[in-house]
Short mmCIF file of C-alpha atoms in Angstrom, two decimals:
data_model
loop_
_atom_site.label_atom_id
_atom_site.label_comp_id
_atom_site.label_asym_id
_atom_site.label_seq_id
_atom_site.Cartn_x
_atom_site.Cartn_y
_atom_site.Cartn_z
CA MET A 145 65.31 -7.55 -3.35
CA THR A 146 64.16 -5.09 -0.78
CA THR A 147 63.64 -1.54 -1.91
CA ASP A 148 62.59 1.52 0.01
CA TYR A 149 59.91 4.07 -0.40
CA PRO A 150 61.34 7.00 -2.37
CA ALA A 151 63.92 8.83 -0.30
CA SER A 152 62.39 12.17 -1.12
CA ILE A 153 59.91 14.13 -3.17
CA VAL A 154 62.83 15.13 -5.39
CA ASP A 155 63.63 11.48 -6.15
CA ALA A 156 59.99 10.57 -6.73
CA ALA A 157 59.48 13.59 -9.01
CA GLN A 158 62.48 12.56 -11.07
CA ALA A 159 61.14 9.01 -11.37
CA LEU A 160 57.77 10.40 -12.45
CA ARG A 161 59.37 12.62 -15.07
CA GLU A 162 61.52 9.76 -16.37
CA GLY A 163 58.47 7.54 -16.58
CA SER A 164 59.92 4.84 -14.33
CA VAL A 165 56.92 5.17 -12.02
CA THR A 166 53.43 6.60 -12.35
CA SER A 167 51.55 8.66 -9.83
CA VAL A 168 48.99 5.87 -9.55
CA GLN A 169 51.75 3.43 -8.62
CA LEU A 170 53.22 5.86 -6.13
CA VAL A 171 49.87 6.59 -4.53
CA GLN A 172 48.79 2.95 -4.54
CA ASP A 173 52.04 1.98 -2.86
CA THR A 174 51.49 4.70 -0.25
CA LEU A 175 47.94 3.47 0.37
CA THR A 176 49.18 -0.11 0.73
CA ARG A 177 51.80 0.96 3.24
CA ILE A 178 49.16 2.89 5.17
CA ASP A 179 46.95 -0.18 5.17
CA GLU A 180 49.79 -2.33 6.49
CA GLN A 181 51.19 0.01 9.12
CA ASN A 182 48.53 2.45 10.24
CA GLY A 183 46.96 -0.01 12.65
CA ALA A 184 50.17 -0.02 14.66
CA LEU A 185 51.09 3.62 14.22
CA GLY A 186 47.78 5.50 14.34
CA ALA A 187 49.25 8.05 11.99
CA TYR A 188 46.12 8.56 9.88
CA LEU A 189 42.58 9.30 11.00
CA THR A 190 41.13 9.25 7.49
CA VAL A 191 42.40 7.84 4.22
CA PHE A 192 41.00 9.15 0.93
CA THR A 193 41.56 6.08 -1.24
CA GLY A 194 39.05 6.92 -3.96
CA SER A 195 39.81 10.61 -4.42
CA ALA A 196 43.57 10.03 -4.12
CA LEU A 197 43.62 7.40 -6.85
CA ALA A 198 41.39 9.58 -9.05
CA ALA A 199 43.74 12.52 -8.56
CA ALA A 200 46.73 10.30 -9.35
CA GLU A 201 45.07 9.07 -12.55
CA SER A 202 44.38 12.67 -13.52
CA SER A 203 47.99 13.54 -12.79
CA ASP A 204 49.29 10.72 -14.99
CA ARG A 205 46.92 11.75 -17.76
CA GLU A 206 48.15 15.34 -17.64
CA ARG A 207 51.75 14.20 -17.70
CA ALA A 208 51.05 11.98 -20.71
CA GLU A 209 49.62 15.05 -22.42
CA GLY A 210 52.82 16.96 -21.74
CA ARG A 211 51.65 19.05 -18.81
CA ASP A 212 54.01 19.23 -15.83
CA ARG A 213 52.80 21.27 -12.87
CA GLY A 214 56.13 21.14 -11.09
CA ILE A 215 57.91 19.02 -8.54
CA LEU A 216 54.78 18.19 -6.51
CA HIS A 217 52.88 16.94 -9.56
CA GLY A 218 51.57 13.48 -8.70
CA ILE A 219 53.22 13.35 -5.26
CA PRO A 220 51.26 11.80 -2.34
CA LEU A 221 50.97 14.18 0.61
CA ALA A 222 49.01 14.13 3.87
CA LEU A 223 47.25 16.84 5.89
CA LYS A 224 47.05 17.20 9.64
CA ASP A 225 43.44 16.77 10.63
CA ASN A 226 43.02 20.34 11.76
CA LEU A 227 43.14 21.50 8.13
CA ALA A 228 39.98 21.58 6.08
CA SER A 229 40.01 19.91 2.69
CA ASP A 230 37.62 19.03 -0.11
CA ASP A 231 38.30 15.33 0.42
CA GLY A 232 36.58 14.62 3.71
CA PRO A 233 35.83 15.58 7.30
CA THR A 234 38.00 17.60 9.65
CA THR A 235 37.84 16.53 13.29
CA GLY A 236 40.78 18.22 14.98
CA GLN A 237 40.81 14.87 16.82
CA SER A 238 38.15 16.24 19.15
CA ASP A 239 34.54 15.36 19.87
CA SER A 240 34.01 19.03 20.62
CA LEU A 241 34.46 20.28 17.06
CA PRO A 242 31.16 20.61 15.16
CA GLU A 243 30.83 18.04 12.40
CA SER A 244 30.14 20.84 9.97
CA TRP A 245 33.52 22.45 10.62
CA GLY A 246 35.65 22.21 7.53
CA SER A 247 32.73 21.73 5.19
CA GLN A 248 33.91 24.85 3.37
CA GLY A 249 36.64 22.65 1.87
CA ASP A 250 40.21 23.52 0.99
CA GLY A 251 41.82 26.50 2.63
CA THR A 252 44.32 28.52 0.65
CA ALA A 253 47.36 26.44 1.68
CA VAL A 254 45.73 23.14 0.70
CA ARG A 255 44.34 24.68 -2.47
CA ARG A 256 47.85 25.73 -3.48
CA LEU A 257 49.19 22.21 -2.90
CA ARG A 258 46.41 20.76 -4.99
CA ALA A 259 46.95 23.31 -7.76
CA ALA A 260 50.60 22.26 -7.83
CA GLY A 261 49.42 18.72 -8.61
CA SER A 262 49.97 17.02 -5.27
CA VAL A 263 47.69 14.15 -4.31
CA ILE A 264 46.10 14.31 -0.85
CA VAL A 265 46.03 10.76 0.52
CA GLY A 266 44.54 11.40 3.96
CA LYS A 267 44.31 13.28 7.23
CA THR A 268 46.83 12.60 9.98
CA SER A 269 46.28 12.34 13.70
CA THR A 270 47.03 15.20 16.05
CA MET A 271 46.87 16.07 19.69
CA GLU A 272 43.35 17.25 20.47
CA LEU A 273 42.78 20.56 18.64
CA ALA A 274 46.57 20.77 18.29
CA SER A 275 46.85 21.27 22.05
CA GLY A 276 45.64 18.55 24.39
CA LEU A 277 47.36 15.33 25.38
CA HIS A 278 45.74 12.03 24.48
CA ASP A 279 42.73 11.09 26.62
CA PRO A 280 42.25 7.29 26.72
CA GLU A 281 38.55 7.82 27.43
CA LYS A 282 38.10 9.31 23.96
CA SER A 283 37.82 7.25 20.81
CA TYR A 284 40.73 8.78 18.92
CA PRO A 285 44.00 6.86 18.61
CA GLN A 286 47.22 7.64 20.42
CA PRO A 287 49.72 8.03 17.58
CA LYS A 288 52.90 5.98 18.00
CA ASN A 289 56.51 6.66 17.11
CA PRO A 290 57.58 4.47 14.16
CA TRP A 291 61.07 4.12 15.67
CA ASP A 292 59.54 2.49 18.76
CA ILE A 293 55.79 2.16 19.08
CA GLU A 294 56.07 2.30 22.86
CA ARG A 295 57.15 5.92 22.50
CA TRP A 296 55.55 9.27 21.76
CA PRO A 297 55.98 10.57 18.22
CA GLY A 298 55.88 14.17 19.44
CA GLY A 299 53.05 16.56 18.95
CA SER A 300 50.85 18.07 18.02
CA SER A 301 51.48 17.17 14.36
CA SER A 302 52.02 13.62 15.62
CA GLY A 303 50.59 11.67 12.72
CA SER A 304 52.27 13.87 10.14
CA GLY A 305 55.71 13.18 11.62
CA ALA A 306 55.02 9.47 12.05
CA ALA A 307 53.62 9.13 8.52
CA VAL A 308 56.58 10.82 6.87
CA ALA A 309 59.10 8.81 8.93
CA ALA A 310 57.36 5.52 8.17
CA GLY A 311 56.93 6.20 4.47
CA LEU A 312 53.16 6.62 4.60
CA ALA A 313 53.43 9.92 2.72
CA LEU A 314 56.29 11.75 1.07
CA ALA A 315 55.48 14.89 3.07
CA ALA A 316 52.67 16.20 5.22
CA LEU A 317 51.35 19.51 6.39
CA GLY A 318 51.44 20.23 10.09
CA THR A 319 50.71 23.23 12.22
CA ASP A 320 52.98 24.74 14.84
CA THR A 321 51.88 26.83 17.82
CA GLY A 322 54.77 26.26 20.21
CA GLY A 323 56.68 23.47 18.51
CA SER A 324 54.01 21.27 16.98
CA ILE A 325 55.88 20.78 13.71
CA ARG A 326 59.43 20.76 15.10
CA CYS A 327 58.79 18.48 18.08
CA PRO A 328 57.29 15.56 16.09
CA ALA A 329 59.89 16.07 13.38
CA GLY A 330 62.58 15.86 16.04
CA PHE A 331 61.25 12.72 17.71
CA ALA A 332 60.42 10.98 14.42
CA GLY A 333 63.71 11.89 12.73
CA VAL A 334 62.28 13.87 9.84
CA THR A 335 62.56 17.48 8.71
CA GLY A 336 59.96 19.90 10.07
CA PHE A 337 59.82 23.56 9.13
CA LYS A 338 57.97 26.30 11.01
CA PRO A 339 57.81 29.36 8.75
CA THR A 340 57.81 32.98 9.82
CA PHE A 341 54.46 33.81 11.40
CA GLY A 342 51.95 35.04 8.86
CA VAL A 343 53.58 34.01 5.58
CA VAL A 344 51.40 30.95 4.96
CA PRO A 345 47.66 31.71 4.84
CA LYS A 346 45.77 30.07 7.71
CA ASP A 347 42.19 30.03 6.48
CA GLY A 348 40.82 26.52 6.77
CA CYS A 349 42.92 25.73 9.85
CA VAL A 350 41.27 25.05 13.20
CA PRO A 351 42.71 27.75 15.44
CA ALA A 352 44.70 26.82 18.52
CA SER A 353 46.30 30.15 19.47
CA LEU A 354 45.68 32.93 17.02
CA THR A 355 48.93 34.89 17.30
CA TYR A 356 51.09 31.75 17.32
CA ASP A 357 49.65 29.26 14.80
CA VAL A 358 51.49 28.64 11.55
CA ILE A 359 51.12 25.98 8.84
CA GLY A 360 54.26 24.28 7.52
CA PRO A 361 55.68 21.07 6.06
CA LEU A 362 57.10 17.89 7.57
CA ALA A 363 59.21 16.16 4.95
CA ARG A 364 62.04 13.73 4.35
CA SER A 365 64.59 16.43 3.58
CA ALA A 366 65.06 20.18 3.85
CA ARG A 367 65.00 20.41 0.06
CA ASP A 368 61.58 18.72 0.04
CA ALA A 369 60.35 21.02 2.80
CA ALA A 370 61.56 24.00 0.80
CA GLU A 371 59.70 22.82 -2.29
CA VAL A 372 56.44 22.44 -0.33
CA PHE A 373 56.99 25.77 1.41
CA SER A 374 57.49 27.54 -1.91
CA VAL A 375 54.11 26.25 -3.04
CA LEU A 376 52.45 27.19 0.26
CA THR A 377 53.67 30.77 -0.14
CA ASP A 378 52.81 30.88 -3.82
CA GLY A 379 56.45 31.20 -4.78
CA GLY A 380 57.61 33.34 -1.91
CA SER A 381 55.38 36.34 -1.58
CA HIS A 382 55.17 38.55 1.49
CA ARG A 383 58.75 39.74 2.03
CA LEU A 384 60.28 36.33 1.37
CA ASP A 385 63.19 36.02 -0.99
CA LEU A 386 62.94 32.38 -2.00
CA PRO A 387 65.01 30.86 -4.80
CA ALA A 388 63.04 30.26 -7.97
CA ASP A 389 64.76 26.90 -8.25
CA TRP A 390 65.80 25.07 -5.09
CA SER A 391 67.87 22.58 -7.09
CA THR A 392 70.50 25.28 -7.52
CA ALA A 393 70.50 26.42 -3.89
CA SER A 394 74.08 26.70 -2.71
CA THR A 395 75.40 24.36 -0.05
CA ASP A 396 78.37 26.65 0.56
CA LEU A 397 77.93 28.34 3.94
CA SER A 398 80.98 30.57 3.63
CA GLY A 399 80.42 33.89 5.35
CA MET A 400 77.57 32.50 7.46
CA ARG A 401 77.87 33.05 11.21
CA ILE A 402 76.06 30.28 13.04
CA GLY A 403 75.68 30.49 16.80
CA ILE A 404 75.29 27.46 19.03
CA ASP A 405 73.67 27.81 22.46
CA ARG A 406 74.11 24.87 24.83
CA SER A 407 72.82 26.76 27.85
CA VAL A 408 69.20 26.32 26.78
CA TYR A 409 69.07 22.80 28.22
CA ASP A 410 70.80 23.59 31.50
CA GLY A 411 69.01 21.70 34.25
CA TYR A 412 67.28 19.27 31.90
CA ASP A 413 67.62 15.54 31.51
CA VAL A 414 70.12 15.26 28.69
CA ASP A 415 70.83 12.29 26.43
CA ASP A 416 74.37 10.95 26.83
CA ASN A 417 75.01 11.40 23.10
CA LEU A 418 73.74 14.98 22.90
CA GLU A 419 77.01 16.85 23.40
CA SER A 420 78.98 14.67 20.99
CA THR A 421 76.32 14.94 18.29
CA LEU A 422 76.27 18.71 18.72
CA ASP A 423 80.05 18.75 18.43
CA ARG A 424 79.86 16.77 15.19
CA THR A 425 77.11 19.06 13.91
CA ALA A 426 79.28 22.11 14.55
CA GLU A 427 82.20 20.45 12.74
CA THR A 428 80.00 19.64 9.75
CA LEU A 429 78.79 23.22 9.53
CA ARG A 430 82.40 24.44 9.70
CA SER A 431 83.33 22.02 6.91
CA LEU A 432 80.64 23.68 4.79
CA GLY A 433 82.27 27.06 5.32
CA ALA A 434 80.27 28.47 8.22
CA THR A 435 81.83 30.21 11.18
CA VAL A 436 80.39 28.48 14.25
CA ILE A 437 80.48 30.46 17.48
CA ASP A 438 79.16 30.06 20.98
CA ALA A 439 76.17 32.35 21.45
CA THR A 440 73.60 33.12 24.09
CA ILE A 441 70.08 33.51 22.78
CA PRO A 442 68.55 36.59 24.41
CA MET A 443 65.60 36.31 26.81
CA TRP A 444 65.37 32.50 26.47
CA GLY A 445 64.07 31.86 29.98
CA ASP A 446 61.84 34.92 30.11
CA LEU A 447 60.21 34.16 26.77
CA ASN A 448 59.56 30.60 27.90
CA ALA A 449 58.06 31.85 31.15
CA ALA A 450 55.90 34.42 29.37
CA SER A 451 54.55 31.67 27.12
CA LEU A 452 52.63 30.31 30.10
CA PHE A 453 50.44 33.42 29.91
CA GLY A 454 49.89 33.45 26.15
CA PRO A 455 48.98 30.50 23.91
CA ARG A 456 46.58 28.74 26.26
CA VAL A 457 44.84 32.05 27.03
CA GLU A 458 44.27 32.49 23.31
CA ALA A 459 43.02 28.90 23.14
CA ALA A 460 40.52 29.79 25.84
CA SER A 461 39.21 32.60 23.68
CA VAL A 462 38.68 30.10 20.86
CA HIS A 463 37.16 27.25 22.88
CA LEU A 464 35.24 28.87 25.73
CA PRO A 465 31.80 28.92 24.09
CA ARG A 466 31.98 25.16 23.41
CA LEU A 467 33.71 24.46 26.70
CA ARG A 468 30.63 25.80 28.47
CA GLU A 469 28.28 23.54 26.56
CA GLN A 470 30.44 20.50 25.86
CA TRP A 471 32.85 20.25 28.82
CA ASN A 472 33.07 16.45 28.67
CA ASP A 473 33.47 16.36 24.90
CA PHE A 474 36.95 17.81 25.40
CA GLY A 475 39.75 15.52 26.56
CA ARG A 476 40.78 16.02 30.15
CA ASP A 477 44.17 17.63 29.47
CA LEU A 478 42.72 20.21 27.12
CA ARG A 479 39.65 21.12 29.18
CA VAL A 480 41.65 21.40 32.39
CA GLY A 481 44.42 23.34 30.66
CA VAL A 482 42.08 25.79 29.00
CA ALA A 483 40.15 26.28 32.23
CA THR A 484 43.43 27.05 33.99
CA SER A 485 44.15 29.77 31.46
CA LEU A 486 40.83 31.42 32.22
CA LEU A 487 42.41 32.30 35.58
CA VAL A 488 45.19 34.33 33.94
CA SER A 489 44.39 38.02 34.27
CA GLY A 490 44.03 40.38 31.36
CA ALA A 491 47.00 42.38 32.64
CA GLU A 492 49.15 39.24 32.73
CA TYR A 493 48.20 38.33 29.15
CA ALA A 494 48.90 41.89 27.93
CA GLN A 495 52.24 41.93 29.72
CA ALA A 496 53.16 38.58 28.18
CA GLN A 497 52.46 40.09 24.76
CA ARG A 498 54.64 43.06 25.64
CA ILE A 499 57.50 40.67 26.44
CA ARG A 500 57.03 39.04 23.05
CA ALA A 501 57.40 42.46 21.41
CA VAL A 502 60.58 43.16 23.36
CA GLY A 503 61.78 39.68 22.42
CA ARG A 504 61.21 40.33 18.74
CA GLN A 505 63.32 43.47 18.97
CA ARG A 506 66.10 41.69 20.85
CA MET A 507 66.10 38.85 18.32
CA ARG A 508 66.35 41.32 15.44
CA GLU A 509 69.47 42.71 17.09
CA PHE A 510 70.81 39.21 17.86
CA PHE A 511 70.38 38.00 14.28
CA THR A 512 72.13 41.13 13.01
CA ALA A 513 74.97 41.77 15.43
CA THR A 514 75.81 38.30 16.76
CA CYS A 515 74.99 35.66 14.17
CA ASP A 516 72.97 34.93 11.05
CA ALA A 517 71.36 31.82 12.51
CA VAL A 518 71.50 29.86 15.73
CA ILE A 519 71.25 26.17 16.55
CA THR A 520 70.05 24.32 19.62
CA PRO A 521 68.82 20.76 20.02
CA THR A 522 65.13 20.38 19.19
CA ALA A 523 64.88 18.40 22.42
CA ALA A 524 67.58 17.33 24.84
CA VAL A 525 66.36 13.73 24.96
CA GLU A 526 65.04 11.00 22.69
CA ALA A 527 61.28 10.44 22.35
CA PRO A 528 59.78 9.65 25.78
CA LEU A 529 57.89 6.47 26.59
CA LEU A 530 54.13 6.82 26.29
CA GLU A 531 53.48 4.96 29.51
CA GLY A 532 53.67 7.39 32.39
CA MET A 533 54.69 10.21 30.08
CA ASP A 534 55.27 13.49 31.88
CA LEU A 535 55.69 16.43 29.58
CA THR A 536 57.47 18.68 32.01
CA PRO A 537 57.28 22.22 30.68
CA PHE A 538 60.12 23.26 28.39
CA ARG A 539 61.54 19.77 27.78
CA THR A 540 61.42 20.59 24.12
CA LEU A 541 63.25 23.70 23.08
CA THR A 542 60.89 25.13 20.54
CA MET A 543 58.62 27.70 22.20
CA VAL A 544 60.92 30.72 22.12
CA TRP A 545 60.87 30.86 18.31
CA SER A 546 57.07 30.76 18.36
CA GLN A 547 57.04 33.57 20.88
CA VAL A 548 58.94 35.83 18.47
CA GLY A 549 57.45 34.44 15.24
CA VAL A 550 60.70 33.66 13.41
CA PRO A 551 61.42 30.68 11.14
CA ALA A 552 62.90 27.51 12.63
CA ILE A 553 63.54 24.04 11.28
CA SER A 554 64.19 20.71 12.96
CA ILE A 555 66.42 18.20 11.18
CA PRO A 556 67.94 14.93 12.40
CA MET A 557 71.56 15.16 13.57
CA GLY A 558 72.26 11.69 14.93
CA SER A 559 71.10 9.07 17.39
CA GLY A 560 70.69 9.03 21.14
CA GLU A 561 71.53 6.39 23.70
CA LEU A 562 68.79 4.06 22.47
CA GLY A 563 69.38 4.62 18.78
CA LEU A 564 66.41 6.96 18.42
CA PRO A 565 66.68 10.27 16.56
CA LEU A 566 68.25 13.37 18.04
CA SER A 567 67.64 16.56 16.10
CA ILE A 568 68.88 20.11 15.84
CA GLN A 569 66.76 23.19 15.46
CA ILE A 570 68.03 26.02 13.26
CA ALA A 571 66.45 29.47 13.66
CA SER A 572 67.05 32.87 12.12
CA GLY A 573 65.41 36.28 11.91
CA ALA A 574 61.91 37.02 10.68
CA TYR A 575 61.46 36.40 6.94
CA GLU A 576 64.83 34.64 6.71
CA ASP A 577 63.03 31.42 5.88
CA ALA A 578 65.22 30.79 2.84
CA ARG A 579 68.36 31.10 4.98
CA VAL A 580 67.08 28.55 7.49
CA LEU A 581 66.14 26.12 4.74
CA ARG A 582 69.44 26.60 2.96
CA ILE A 583 71.51 25.87 6.08
CA ALA A 584 69.47 22.72 6.69
CA HIS A 585 69.83 21.68 3.05
CA ALA A 586 73.58 22.25 3.19
CA PHE A 587 73.85 20.16 6.38
CA GLN A 588 71.91 17.34 4.74
CA SER A 589 74.12 17.53 1.65
CA ALA A 590 77.02 16.54 3.90
CA THR A 591 75.25 14.02 6.15
CA ALA A 592 72.92 11.04 5.83
CA PHE A 593 70.91 11.21 9.05
CA HIS A 594 67.79 12.31 7.15
CA LEU A 595 68.09 9.23 4.95
CA THR A 596 67.89 6.86 7.91
CA HIS A 597 64.38 5.59 8.53
CA PRO A 598 62.73 3.21 10.98
CA ALA A 599 63.17 -0.48 10.27
CA VAL A 600 59.48 -0.89 9.58
CA LEU A 601 60.10 0.98 6.34
CA ASN A 602 61.97 -1.98 4.92
CA ALA A 603 59.34 -4.53 5.84
CA ARG A 604 57.91 -4.76 2.34
CA VAL A 605 59.47 -6.46 -0.63
CA ASP A 606 58.76 -4.63 -3.84
CA LEU A 607 60.84 -3.72 -6.85
CA ARG A 608 59.15 -0.70 -8.23
CA TYR A 609 61.39 2.34 -8.05
CA MET B 149 64.34 24.68 40.34
CA ASP B 150 63.64 24.78 36.63
CA SER B 151 65.27 26.46 33.68
CA VAL B 152 63.98 29.93 34.46
CA GLY B 153 64.98 29.78 38.09
CA HIS B 154 61.65 29.41 39.82
CA ASN B 155 60.28 26.82 42.15
CA SER B 156 57.26 24.96 40.90
CA VAL B 157 54.42 24.58 43.35
CA THR B 158 53.17 21.12 44.19
CA LEU B 159 49.64 20.15 44.98
CA GLN B 160 50.57 19.54 48.60
CA GLU B 161 51.76 23.12 49.01
CA GLN B 162 48.62 24.77 47.80
CA ASP B 163 46.02 26.41 49.95
CA PRO B 164 43.31 23.78 50.59
CA THR B 165 40.66 26.42 50.08
CA LEU B 166 42.07 27.43 46.69
CA SER B 167 39.94 25.05 44.69
CA HIS B 168 36.88 26.71 46.21
CA TYR B 169 37.99 30.10 44.87
CA VAL B 170 38.90 28.54 41.54
CA ALA B 171 35.41 27.08 41.31
CA GLU B 172 33.91 30.52 41.92
CA ALA B 173 36.15 32.12 39.30
CA LEU B 174 35.30 29.51 36.68
CA ALA B 175 31.61 29.76 37.47
CA ARG B 176 31.82 33.32 36.15
CA PHE B 177 32.70 31.76 32.80
CA GLY B 178 29.88 29.25 33.04
CA ILE B 179 32.16 26.30 33.76
CA ALA B 180 31.68 23.79 36.57
CA PRO B 181 34.52 21.24 36.71
CA THR B 182 34.45 18.27 39.06
CA GLN B 183 36.28 18.51 42.39
CA ASP B 184 39.08 16.36 41.03
CA GLU B 185 39.43 18.65 38.03
CA LEU B 186 39.29 21.74 40.24
CA GLU B 187 42.22 20.45 42.25
CA GLU B 188 44.22 19.85 39.08
CA ILE B 189 43.32 23.30 37.74
CA SER B 190 44.35 24.83 41.05
CA ALA B 191 47.69 23.05 40.99
CA ARG B 192 48.34 24.06 37.39
CA TRP B 193 47.42 27.67 38.11
CA LEU B 194 49.74 27.79 41.12
CA SER B 195 52.52 26.36 39.00
CA ILE B 196 52.01 29.08 36.38
CA GLN B 197 51.94 31.73 39.09
CA GLY B 198 55.44 30.60 40.02
CA TYR B 199 56.57 32.44 36.89
CA VAL B 200 54.44 35.58 37.16
CA ASP B 201 57.26 37.75 38.52
CA VAL B 202 59.03 37.40 35.18
CA LEU B 203 56.23 39.39 33.57
CA TRP B 204 56.84 42.38 35.83
CA LYS B 205 60.60 42.66 35.60
CA PRO B 206 61.48 46.35 35.28
CA GLU B 207 62.81 45.96 31.74
CA TYR B 208 59.42 44.77 30.57
CA ALA B 209 57.28 47.09 32.69
CA ALA B 210 58.72 50.48 31.74
CA ILE B 211 56.21 53.22 31.02
CA GLU B 212 57.00 53.46 27.35
CA GLN B 213 55.84 52.13 24.02
CA ASN B 214 57.94 48.98 23.92
CA MET B 215 55.17 46.90 22.43
CA ALA B 216 55.72 47.65 18.79
CA ILE B 217 54.13 44.61 17.16
CA ASP B 218 54.24 44.88 13.39
CA PHE B 219 50.65 44.08 12.60
CA ASP B 220 51.19 44.45 8.89
CA ALA B 221 53.88 41.79 8.88
CA GLU B 222 51.89 39.44 11.05
CA ALA B 223 48.65 39.59 9.15
CA SER B 224 47.78 36.45 7.28
CA GLU B 225 47.12 36.91 3.62
#
């Protein structure tokens, strides 16, 4: 009989509490799957076999003694390799990062996961320093999409998305500067949540762009992402109004006004199935009680344009000292891109920031007067082929929400022409993280797209869960 | 034309002397890319400059305090 990896953290936690599986079994199974599949996928850079199994044993011991730390207790999770941890090195997938970086150990976000009992199984691959495209002259792997290993898994939290989709972790942390959680979630068919800027502590995270970077979860469901997010925010501090118990979160969207903006992909290559999947998504949301309306997101083009004068300029401020000394240690895309941003004037950067401030005001008005949340595709196409890949600017539709710092989530909504995932992105106003998660959870309560995983997942025969 | 209504600039359209000026500008930062890299940097910079007019639209360039970033809200814990 063929069985799957647990469908979710929620399912695994229930099995742990019922005693039908132990954390050691769950972690060992995860490590075995990594061993079998990571060579093809390149999802992990480092695997912490010894410390993960020790943590799992400790978790099982605590549970046997009657201590339950919550839903993440004993659950195998992964970290993007731009996040420091006690378990091992942090490379940012770059030869330019000093080996000593990250030696301080867990940052606050990772420390909170560990305190909640989760088991860190390894560090996942990323684009270089969460920014640069793969450079074949460097030794780091090009992560592959588990739906089709000839295709890009999205980035920059590439390995985190691939690992969660392939069942090599039940969830993973990623970071998002302009779409780096949502894009890989979208292309790998998993759930990826970018929180409101500033609500998850960022110490212990290699900076990419200081006024854009956020840490958030990639998971197998919105409910799982919500559970991880609650832990990351220590239960919802800092203006957030998170439910104390996500298991009781309502899936009734009555009274919710949800806008849909199809103009954001005007002029793009568009998958043949995109419009029909969006139509079905709108119908599903209506069936849950929401009022779905056509809406035009304010300043979409201008905020995208202004982003060309922002994040990479901030990256230059982070990397310039090492760029001077270690030019060839950086991959070509990153070193050329950062050097380009050094040519942006101070006035242009300041003006781009001013546009962000205007955008934040306009979005506050939009999410008050027009709708409570808005949906767009995460990308208008399926994952692109790696060979000859051309990431034309704005082909993913994620940057605007980073420009204005509001929460946004990517969840699968169907399949494209080739049977690969298509995803929607749901965004709302600042600090409305719970609303975004609840809409996604409600959608997943009525659909099964998030339960569909790449065929490789079923390759093993094991009757354990 | 792209989604924000501007033409992107191709390498062929750029001023052949541009990479020389780019090299001088980057030298100020202590960076000396190869000629091949300079040409790519020049092309990328020209492409970005295709969007610069957006920054100076009147609604974003008014002489007023429309840059009210909430630093308290955006501060990490």
